[in-house]
Amino acid sequence: MTSACKTTIRRLALTIAFLGAGCGAVAADDGKTIKGVVELFTSQGCSSCPPADAALKKLVDEGDVVALAYHVDYWNYLGWADTLASKENTERQYAYARMLGSNGVYTPQAVLNGRDHLNGANLQAIRSRLDAMNTDGRGLAVPVDAAIAADEISIKIGAGEGKANVVVVYFDRAKVVDVEKGENSGKQIAYWHAVRDIQTIGMWDGKPAEFTLPASVLIEGRGNSGCAILLQSMKDAETLGAIVGAAAVLAGPQGKL
């Protein structure tokens, strides 16, 4: 491992320790307009994924997209069981495959606004595609706001057209993993916004709506957790559709994506 890489890992470890020191929660709202939602399907057992994981980190730092990493489990047979993977993450990727008309799934795959996909390592293409979506009407058209009020997370959704599920995606803000086997054996890799649970909390019918969650849902990660609120339509009962609105809330003393 290079000295630069070691320095990055040390800084990340300090960041995680600092995040863990906080017991409160704050909204991820620094005045930036959210350009879109990037959902990266990745795996610790995939040698092509580390560049995509690094690209997602840049999106997290830029703070103008809701960036989520879904670790999948279908590469576990290669010799390393992804420590952040779940069958639910894999099922979500297959649900997108049905929507996209794809015969299979792959990593690293970035799904943008629930509408399109591309290689998750191609950061320039991700940015360009999101800009194009906002230009041609496939961006986030419905305002969504999430904020902490006392011991509650207040979610406010504006008016718009159509119907959609109100989906809450819980994630760990930062993780460092020593990969001991498989294609990335011997590497220490930093992961950001790794999804650990997905819940649908209600429906939106085009009218302004409000939802409330206990702020304690973000305490589980000891300051290293967050959640994204996705307003997502469905093509049918099992097929995901477009994401038309999104916001995020982070636990800890720093509330910036």
GROMACS .gro file of C-alpha atoms in nm:
model
  257
    1MET     CA    1   0.000   0.000   0.000
    2THR     CA    2   0.136   0.345  -0.092
    3SER     CA    3   0.202   0.613   0.170
    4ALA     CA    4  -0.072   0.830   0.014
    5CYS     CA    5  -0.323   0.546   0.046
    6LYS     CA    6  -0.220   0.486   0.409
    7THR     CA    7  -0.267   0.856   0.482
    8THR     CA    8  -0.617   0.847   0.328
    9ILE     CA    9  -0.714   0.544   0.536
   10ARG     CA   10  -0.583   0.709   0.854
   11ARG     CA   11  -0.785   1.021   0.780
   12LEU     CA   12  -1.093   0.812   0.718
   13ALA     CA   13  -1.046   0.630   1.049
   14LEU     CA   14  -1.024   0.964   1.228
   15THR     CA   15  -1.336   1.085   1.046
   16ILE     CA   16  -1.532   0.778   1.154
   17ALA     CA   17  -1.415   0.824   1.513
   18PHE     CA   18  -1.523   1.188   1.503
   19LEU     CA   19  -1.863   1.099   1.358
   20GLY     CA   20  -1.913   0.841   1.629
   21ALA     CA   21  -1.858   1.102   1.898
   22GLY     CA   22  -2.183   1.278   1.806
   23CYS     CA   23  -2.513   1.166   1.954
   24GLY     CA   24  -2.742   1.410   1.774
   25ALA     CA   25  -2.869   1.422   1.417
   26VAL     CA   26  -2.887   1.702   1.166
   27ALA     CA   27  -3.036   1.749   0.823
   28ALA     CA   28  -2.816   1.719   0.518
   29ASP     CA   29  -2.908   2.063   0.393
   30ASP     CA   30  -2.636   2.313   0.308
   31GLY     CA   31  -2.840   2.508   0.055
   32LYS     CA   32  -2.736   2.297  -0.243
   33THR     CA   33  -2.992   2.180  -0.493
   34ILE     CA   34  -3.003   1.801  -0.518
   35LYS     CA   35  -2.927   1.714  -0.881
   36GLY     CA   36  -3.034   1.353  -0.858
   37VAL     CA   37  -2.996   1.011  -0.699
   38VAL     CA   38  -2.704   0.778  -0.774
   39GLU     CA   39  -2.746   0.418  -0.656
   40LEU     CA   40  -2.423   0.221  -0.694
   41PHE     CA   41  -2.441  -0.159  -0.694
   42THR     CA   42  -2.100  -0.280  -0.583
   43SER     CA   43  -1.917  -0.567  -0.414
   44GLN     CA   44  -1.605  -0.616  -0.206
   45GLY     CA   45  -1.542  -0.929  -0.412
   46CYS     CA   46  -1.536  -0.752  -0.750
   47SER     CA   47  -1.197  -0.632  -0.877
   48SER     CA   48  -1.365  -0.372  -1.101
   49CYS     CA   49  -1.550  -0.205  -0.813
   50PRO     CA   50  -1.287  -0.004  -0.616
   51PRO     CA   51  -1.274   0.275  -0.881
   52ALA     CA   52  -1.653   0.300  -0.865
   53ASP     CA   53  -1.645   0.309  -0.485
   54ALA     CA   54  -1.396   0.597  -0.509
   55ALA     CA   55  -1.618   0.775  -0.761
   56LEU     CA   56  -1.913   0.750  -0.524
   57LYS     CA   57  -1.699   0.906  -0.251
   58LYS     CA   58  -1.638   1.207  -0.477
   59LEU     CA   59  -2.014   1.243  -0.528
   60VAL     CA   60  -2.064   1.226  -0.151
   61ASP     CA   61  -1.803   1.500  -0.103
   62GLU     CA   62  -1.959   1.724  -0.370
   63GLY     CA   63  -2.287   1.706  -0.181
   64ASP     CA   64  -2.532   1.776  -0.465
   65VAL     CA   65  -2.659   1.422  -0.520
   66VAL     CA   66  -2.806   1.157  -0.292
   67ALA     CA   67  -2.538   0.887  -0.327
   68LEU     CA   68  -2.602   0.532  -0.203
   69ALA     CA   69  -2.396   0.212  -0.221
   70TYR     CA   70  -2.581  -0.120  -0.236
   71HIS     CA   71  -2.344  -0.409  -0.170
   72VAL     CA   72  -2.467  -0.725  -0.345
   73ASP     CA   73  -2.405  -1.087  -0.249
   74TYR     CA   74  -2.380  -1.274  -0.581
   75TRP     CA   75  -1.999  -1.246  -0.600
   76ASN     CA   76  -1.950  -1.409  -0.260
   77TYR     CA   77  -1.876  -1.742  -0.427
   78LEU     CA   78  -1.546  -1.601  -0.556
   79GLY     CA   79  -1.393  -1.649  -0.212
   80TRP     CA   80  -1.487  -1.342  -0.007
   81ALA     CA   81  -1.827  -1.279   0.153
   82ASP     CA   82  -1.897  -0.906   0.129
   83THR     CA   83  -1.934  -0.782   0.487
   84LEU     CA   84  -2.182  -0.510   0.383
   85ALA     CA   85  -2.391  -0.713   0.139
   86SER     CA   86  -2.752  -0.825   0.175
   87LYS     CA   87  -2.998  -1.022  -0.034
   88GLU     CA   88  -3.231  -0.720  -0.020
   89ASN     CA   89  -2.970  -0.509  -0.200
   90THR     CA   90  -2.936  -0.777  -0.466
   91GLU     CA   91  -3.314  -0.799  -0.502
   92ARG     CA   92  -3.329  -0.422  -0.556
   93GLN     CA   93  -3.076  -0.448  -0.839
   94TYR     CA   94  -3.276  -0.726  -1.005
   95ALA     CA   95  -3.590  -0.513  -0.971
   96TYR     CA   96  -3.409  -0.240  -1.163
   97ALA     CA   97  -3.303  -0.496  -1.425
   98ARG     CA   98  -3.670  -0.577  -1.487
   99MET     CA   99  -3.748  -0.208  -1.524
  100LEU     CA  100  -3.456  -0.153  -1.762
  101GLY     CA  101  -3.537  -0.464  -1.965
  102SER     CA  102  -3.196  -0.617  -1.888
  103ASN     CA  103  -3.132  -0.990  -1.893
  104GLY     CA  104  -2.889  -0.976  -1.600
  105VAL     CA  105  -2.706  -0.758  -1.350
  106TYR     CA  106  -2.346  -0.644  -1.313
  107THR     CA  107  -2.110  -0.454  -1.088
  108PRO     CA  108  -2.024  -0.174  -1.068
  109GLN     CA  109  -2.360  -0.047  -1.190
  110ALA     CA  110  -2.485   0.305  -1.120
  111VAL     CA  111  -2.860   0.361  -1.151
  112LEU     CA  112  -2.954   0.726  -1.194
  113ASN     CA  113  -3.288   0.856  -1.068
  114GLY     CA  114  -3.426   0.504  -1.107
  115ARG     CA  115  -3.439   0.568  -1.483
  116ASP     CA  116  -3.107   0.483  -1.647
  117HIS     CA  117  -2.780   0.306  -1.574
  118LEU     CA  118  -2.412   0.307  -1.664
  119ASN     CA  119  -2.073   0.193  -1.535
  120GLY     CA  120  -2.037   0.324  -1.181
  121ALA     CA  121  -1.670   0.410  -1.228
  122ASN     CA  122  -1.743   0.663  -1.505
  123LEU     CA  123  -1.782   0.973  -1.290
  124GLN     CA  124  -1.783   1.217  -1.582
  125ALA     CA  125  -2.061   1.026  -1.755
  126ILE     CA  126  -2.265   1.011  -1.432
  127ARG     CA  127  -2.246   1.388  -1.392
  128SER     CA  128  -2.328   1.449  -1.759
  129ARG     CA  129  -2.622   1.207  -1.754
  130LEU     CA  130  -2.771   1.370  -1.444
  131ASP     CA  131  -2.739   1.715  -1.605
  132ALA     CA  132  -2.914   1.584  -1.916
  133MET     CA  133  -3.192   1.431  -1.706
  134ASN     CA  134  -3.256   1.765  -1.537
  135THR     CA  135  -3.271   1.931  -1.877
  136ASP     CA  136  -3.512   1.684  -2.039
  137GLY     CA  137  -3.756   1.650  -1.750
  138ARG     CA  138  -3.626   1.329  -1.592
  139GLY     CA  139  -3.483   1.496  -1.284
  140LEU     CA  140  -3.622   1.530  -0.932
  141ALA     CA  141  -3.942   1.724  -0.995
  142VAL     CA  142  -4.103   1.691  -0.651
  143PRO     CA  143  -3.954   1.881  -0.356
  144VAL     CA  144  -3.863   1.666  -0.057
  145ASP     CA  145  -3.731   1.808   0.269
  146ALA     CA  146  -3.604   1.612   0.568
  147ALA     CA  147  -3.496   1.772   0.895
  148ILE     CA  148  -3.453   1.699   1.264
  149ALA     CA  149  -3.709   1.851   1.497
  150ALA     CA  150  -3.647   1.763   1.863
  151ASP     CA  151  -3.656   1.383   1.875
  152GLU     CA  152  -3.820   1.339   1.534
  153ILE     CA  153  -3.721   1.334   1.170
  154SER     CA  154  -3.972   1.548   0.985
  155ILE     CA  155  -4.027   1.461   0.617
  156LYS     CA  156  -4.216   1.706   0.398
  157ILE     CA  157  -4.311   1.628   0.038
  158GLY     CA  158  -4.443   1.886  -0.203
  159ALA     CA  159  -4.707   1.864  -0.472
  160GLY     CA  160  -4.662   1.700  -0.809
  161GLU     CA  161  -4.807   1.455  -1.055
  162GLY     CA  162  -4.863   1.082  -1.016
  163LYS     CA  163  -4.819   0.844  -0.723
  164ALA     CA  164  -4.509   0.708  -0.553
  165ASN     CA  165  -4.382   0.513  -0.255
  166VAL     CA  166  -4.205   0.699   0.025
  167VAL     CA  167  -3.893   0.487   0.073
  168VAL     CA  168  -3.639   0.530   0.354
  169VAL     CA  169  -3.291   0.390   0.287
  170TYR     CA  170  -3.069   0.355   0.594
  171PHE     CA  171  -2.693   0.359   0.542
  172ASP     CA  172  -2.358   0.368   0.719
  173ARG     CA  173  -2.173   0.686   0.632
  174ALA     CA  174  -1.822   0.539   0.626
  175LYS     CA  175  -1.665   0.195   0.664
  176VAL     CA  176  -1.310   0.064   0.619
  177VAL     CA  177  -1.284  -0.305   0.531
  178ASP     CA  178  -0.979  -0.531   0.515
  179VAL     CA  179  -1.057  -0.769   0.229
  180GLU     CA  180  -0.877  -1.093   0.310
  181LYS     CA  181  -0.976  -1.318   0.018
  182GLY     CA  182  -1.112  -1.304  -0.335
  183GLU     CA  183  -1.031  -1.067  -0.619
  184ASN     CA  184  -0.946  -0.776  -0.387
  185SER     CA  185  -0.747  -0.986  -0.141
  186GLY     CA  186  -0.502  -0.786   0.069
  187LYS     CA  187  -0.667  -0.450   0.003
  188GLN     CA  188  -0.800  -0.211   0.266
  189ILE     CA  189  -1.092  -0.032   0.105
  190ALA     CA  190  -1.301   0.263   0.221
  191TYR     CA  191  -1.675   0.245   0.155
  192TRP     CA  192  -1.925   0.529   0.181
  193HIS     CA  193  -2.303   0.536   0.231
  194ALA     CA  194  -2.334   0.157   0.238
  195VAL     CA  195  -2.702   0.063   0.257
  196ARG     CA  196  -2.806  -0.161   0.547
  197ASP     CA  197  -3.186  -0.146   0.532
  198ILE     CA  198  -3.470  -0.029   0.308
  199GLN     CA  199  -3.825   0.046   0.424
  200THR     CA  200  -4.137   0.181   0.259
  201ILE     CA  201  -4.314   0.406   0.509
  202GLY     CA  202  -4.609   0.531   0.305
  203MET     CA  203  -4.758   0.650  -0.021
  204TRP     CA  204  -4.764   0.989  -0.192
  205ASP     CA  205  -5.058   1.070  -0.423
  206GLY     CA  206  -4.947   1.397  -0.576
  207LYS     CA  207  -5.063   1.616  -0.288
  208PRO     CA  208  -4.835   1.771  -0.025
  209ALA     CA  209  -4.770   1.520   0.253
  210GLU     CA  210  -4.580   1.491   0.578
  211PHE     CA  211  -4.427   1.189   0.753
  212THR     CA  212  -4.248   1.152   1.084
  213LEU     CA  213  -3.979   0.909   1.200
  214PRO     CA  214  -3.818   0.884   1.544
  215ALA     CA  215  -3.471   1.040   1.538
  216SER     CA  216  -3.353   0.731   1.723
  217VAL     CA  217  -3.344   0.541   1.391
  218LEU     CA  218  -3.011   0.717   1.330
  219ILE     CA  219  -2.859   0.636   1.668
  220GLU     CA  220  -2.787   0.273   1.577
  221GLY     CA  221  -2.474   0.368   1.387
  222ARG     CA  222  -2.330   0.569   1.680
  223GLY     CA  223  -2.306   0.885   1.473
  224ASN     CA  224  -2.193   0.700   1.159
  225SER     CA  225  -2.539   0.655   1.012
  226GLY     CA  226  -2.777   0.835   0.783
  227CYS     CA  227  -3.092   0.786   0.582
  228ALA     CA  228  -3.215   0.890   0.242
  229ILE     CA  229  -3.579   0.956   0.161
  230LEU     CA  230  -3.666   0.849  -0.192
  231LEU     CA  231  -3.995   0.928  -0.359
  232GLN     CA  232  -4.012   0.635  -0.601
  233SER     CA  233  -4.284   0.531  -0.842
  234MET     CA  234  -4.355   0.167  -0.923
  235LYS     CA  235  -4.422   0.015  -1.265
  236ASP     CA  236  -4.596  -0.277  -1.097
  237ALA     CA  237  -4.589  -0.454  -0.761
  238GLU     CA  238  -4.238  -0.590  -0.818
  239THR     CA  239  -4.083  -0.349  -1.068
  240LEU     CA  240  -3.923  -0.024  -0.957
  241GLY     CA  241  -3.986   0.299  -1.141
  242ALA     CA  242  -3.849   0.652  -1.151
  243ILE     CA  243  -3.731   0.844  -0.845
  244VAL     CA  244  -3.899   1.186  -0.858
  245GLY     CA  245  -3.780   1.337  -0.531
  246ALA     CA  246  -3.512   1.279  -0.267
  247ALA     CA  247  -3.346   1.413   0.046
  248ALA     CA  248  -3.107   1.287   0.313
  249VAL     CA  249  -3.045   1.319   0.686
  250LEU     CA  250  -2.717   1.239   0.861
  251ALA     CA  251  -2.643   1.158   1.223
  252GLY     CA  252  -2.363   1.327   1.414
  253PRO     CA  253  -2.220   1.676   1.442
  254GLN     CA  254  -2.157   1.714   1.068
  255GLY     CA  255  -2.465   1.707   0.848
  256LYS     CA  256  -2.321   1.745   0.500
  257LEU     CA  257  -2.342   1.476   0.236
   0.00000   0.00000   0.00000
